Amino acid sequence: MSIRTRFAPSPTGYLHVGGARTALFSWLYARKHGGKFILRIEDTDLERSTAESVNAILEGMTWLGLEYDEGPFFQTHRFDRYKEIIQQLLREGKAYHCYCSRERLDSLRAEQLARKEKPRYDGRCRHWGAEPPPGVAPVVRFKNPLDGGVVVEDMIHGRVVFQNSELDDLIIARSDGSPTYNFTVVVDDMDMHITHVIRGDDHLNNTPRQINMLAALGSVPPVYAHVPMILGHDGSRLSKRHGAVSVMQYREDGYLPEALLNYLVRLGWSHGDKEVFSIEEMIDLFDIQNVHSSAAAFNPEKLLWLNQQYIKTGDLDHIAHHLSWHLGQLGIDPSSGPDLRDVIRAQRERAKTLAEMAANSVFFYRDLEGYDDKAAAKHLKPDSLAVLQELRDVLSRVTEWVPALIHGAIHQLAEAHGLNLGKLAQPLRVLVTGKEVSPPIDQTLALLGRERTLRRLDDGLRYLRGAGAGTSTS
Ligand code: GLU
């Protein structure tokens, strides 16, 4: 049997981390077993579904690298097929028209609640022998089996048994003929030959109904795995209150997609004490049967830590691709300065996110707009003017603009003046980067290039002269 899994989001918002985790598990399962991963957009709720959400989901999937083999299929394109199956079920006596009015259903519900019973349809129209009431557009209900039970052998939750006596006759078509959610899922899972349904465990209670409908259609139900939800640090369901939940927000915040995937795969699953998994290792080692059945708590610090690991050790070209996006967000054209790979080499030990790395690398690409106030107050003293002037001349004579020679030149000058290196390197750093912190000064200058460095030193010396004039009067 060839494995076919699907991710079936409803486009009613962005792709959130819970959805991404479900998508990841389905994708991994298909990849591990040489199967196919299908993307299906469940957009039948016309009021809540939007084109922006569809785009956000597609964009999120692309950014995460969860490529799908088939789709995206849109349920709204399949209404004819749903109607056909509704007709088939009616014809075969497996579904029936229901004419019960809203008032009747409401009072039925109120009575059941008063008797402390679970509200459910009582099957009146299932047994209705008389003429249908005139002028009423009926809904269509599925004839759920009356007795027996449905066993779900869930890959995560184990065996879960539901009694048919607990289930009522589900509406599969509304009075306007539009199909309902549980029914479209069934038709699609059947038509798309889905073998493994991996989805959020908020759908576990829908599963026995779906299995009954599949059976009525003569289709073998897929294997189910219901993934527990993700909680925030306070134990409530993960939501905006807990910070970023949209996958694309993580991109904005400077996360690498594989760090987020790695974090999500480890959430509620472990493999010894291994923390960092390449995509290949995830495919190889992840086993959905070992995912905990209880909800997992989202830990942003751990995600940040993982992101840092990926930034420190990841492939330079790959990181460059993502860093370039971040620089673009800051209005910077990366071709206007040093090779991104060199910048990453210099910055990767000190950045937890790419947003941070981009912000700290702007000075390589764009003229300074001034100096950080605190850094200037601390390091740009008029009495260092003379030695900085000398440093400028020494640097202009460095034969080859490489870190070792730059370092040598700064070092020599510091020694000649009996200064420790920092006394020279710090003001120099502020003058060329605008800030107090940057990669090692020799690397920073090498990356910046001689011309830019000297130009900034000239500007800096001018600034210092001005500052000197200002302070001399005080
Ligand atoms: N469309 C459903 C949702 O977004 C998923 C249904 C399913 O996976 O069966 O929650």
PDB file of N, CA and C and ligand atoms in Angstrom, residues 6 8-10 40 42 181 185 197 199 202-203, ligand 1:
ATOM      1  N   ARG A   6      -2.334  13.812   4.321  1.00  0.00           N
ATOM      2  CA  ARG A   6      -2.772  15.139   3.872  1.00  0.00           C
ATOM      3  C   ARG A   6      -2.745  16.122   5.025  1.00  0.00           C
ATOM      4  N   ALA A   8      -4.985  19.462   5.939  1.00  0.00           N
ATOM      5  CA  ALA A   8      -6.269  19.976   5.448  1.00  0.00           C
ATOM      6  C   ALA A   8      -6.717  21.209   6.226  1.00  0.00           C
ATOM      7  N   PRO A   9      -5.961  22.304   6.128  1.00  0.00           N
ATOM      8  CA  PRO A   9      -6.326  23.482   6.915  1.00  0.00           C
ATOM      9  C   PRO A   9      -7.578  24.180   6.407  1.00  0.00           C
ATOM     10  N   SER A  10      -8.285  24.817   7.328  1.00  0.00           N
ATOM     11  CA  SER A  10      -9.390  25.703   6.959  1.00  0.00           C
ATOM     12  C   SER A  10      -8.793  27.099   6.845  1.00  0.00           C
ATOM     13  N   ARG A  40      -4.815  20.093   1.125  1.00  0.00           N
ATOM     14  CA  ARG A  40      -6.232  20.305   0.818  1.00  0.00           C
ATOM     15  C   ARG A  40      -6.725  21.509   1.603  1.00  0.00           C
ATOM     16  N   GLU A  42      -9.669  23.441   3.115  1.00  0.00           N
ATOM     17  CA  GLU A  42     -11.063  23.177   3.498  1.00  0.00           C
ATOM     18  C   GLU A  42     -11.796  24.512   3.634  1.00  0.00           C
ATOM     19  N   TYR A 181     -19.101  20.115   6.997  1.00  0.00           N
ATOM     20  CA  TYR A 181     -17.686  19.850   7.193  1.00  0.00           C
ATOM     21  C   TYR A 181     -17.311  18.360   7.304  1.00  0.00           C
ATOM     22  N   VAL A 185     -14.981  16.123   4.440  1.00  0.00           N
ATOM     23  CA  VAL A 185     -13.718  15.469   4.835  1.00  0.00           C
ATOM     24  C   VAL A 185     -13.761  13.994   4.421  1.00  0.00           C
ATOM     25  N   VAL A 197      -4.598   9.727   8.361  1.00  0.00           N
ATOM     26  CA  VAL A 197      -5.085  11.070   8.692  1.00  0.00           C
ATOM     27  C   VAL A 197      -4.387  11.509   9.975  1.00  0.00           C
ATOM     28  N   ARG A 199      -4.043  14.722  12.333  1.00  0.00           N
ATOM     29  CA  ARG A 199      -4.690  16.022  12.535  1.00  0.00           C
ATOM     30  C   ARG A 199      -4.803  16.317  14.024  1.00  0.00           C
ATOM     31  N   ASP A 202      -8.595  17.861  18.445  1.00  0.00           N
ATOM     32  CA  ASP A 202      -9.945  18.423  18.554  1.00  0.00           C
ATOM     33  C   ASP A 202     -10.873  17.717  17.563  1.00  0.00           C
ATOM     34  N   HIS A 203     -10.310  16.923  16.652  1.00  0.00           N
ATOM     35  CA  HIS A 203     -11.140  16.202  15.682  1.00  0.00           C
ATOM     36  C   HIS A 203     -11.398  14.751  16.074  1.00  0.00           C
TER      37      HIS A 203
HETATM   38  N1  GLU B   1     -10.035  21.643   8.337  1.00  0.00           N
HETATM   39  C1  GLU B   1      -9.781  21.114   9.639  1.00  0.00           C
HETATM   40  C2  GLU B   1      -9.070  22.139  10.495  1.00  0.00           C
HETATM   41  O1  GLU B   1      -8.466  23.059   9.976  1.00  0.00           O
HETATM   42  C3  GLU B   1      -8.948  19.853   9.618  1.00  0.00           C
HETATM   43  C4  GLU B   1      -9.759  18.671   9.282  1.00  0.00           C
HETATM   44  C5  GLU B   1      -9.019  17.389   9.189  1.00  0.00           C
HETATM   45  O2  GLU B   1      -7.773  17.403   9.206  1.00  0.00           O
HETATM   46  O3  GLU B   1      -9.685  16.365   9.058  1.00  0.00           O
HETATM   47  O4  GLU B   1      -9.098  22.012  11.694  1.00  0.00           O
END
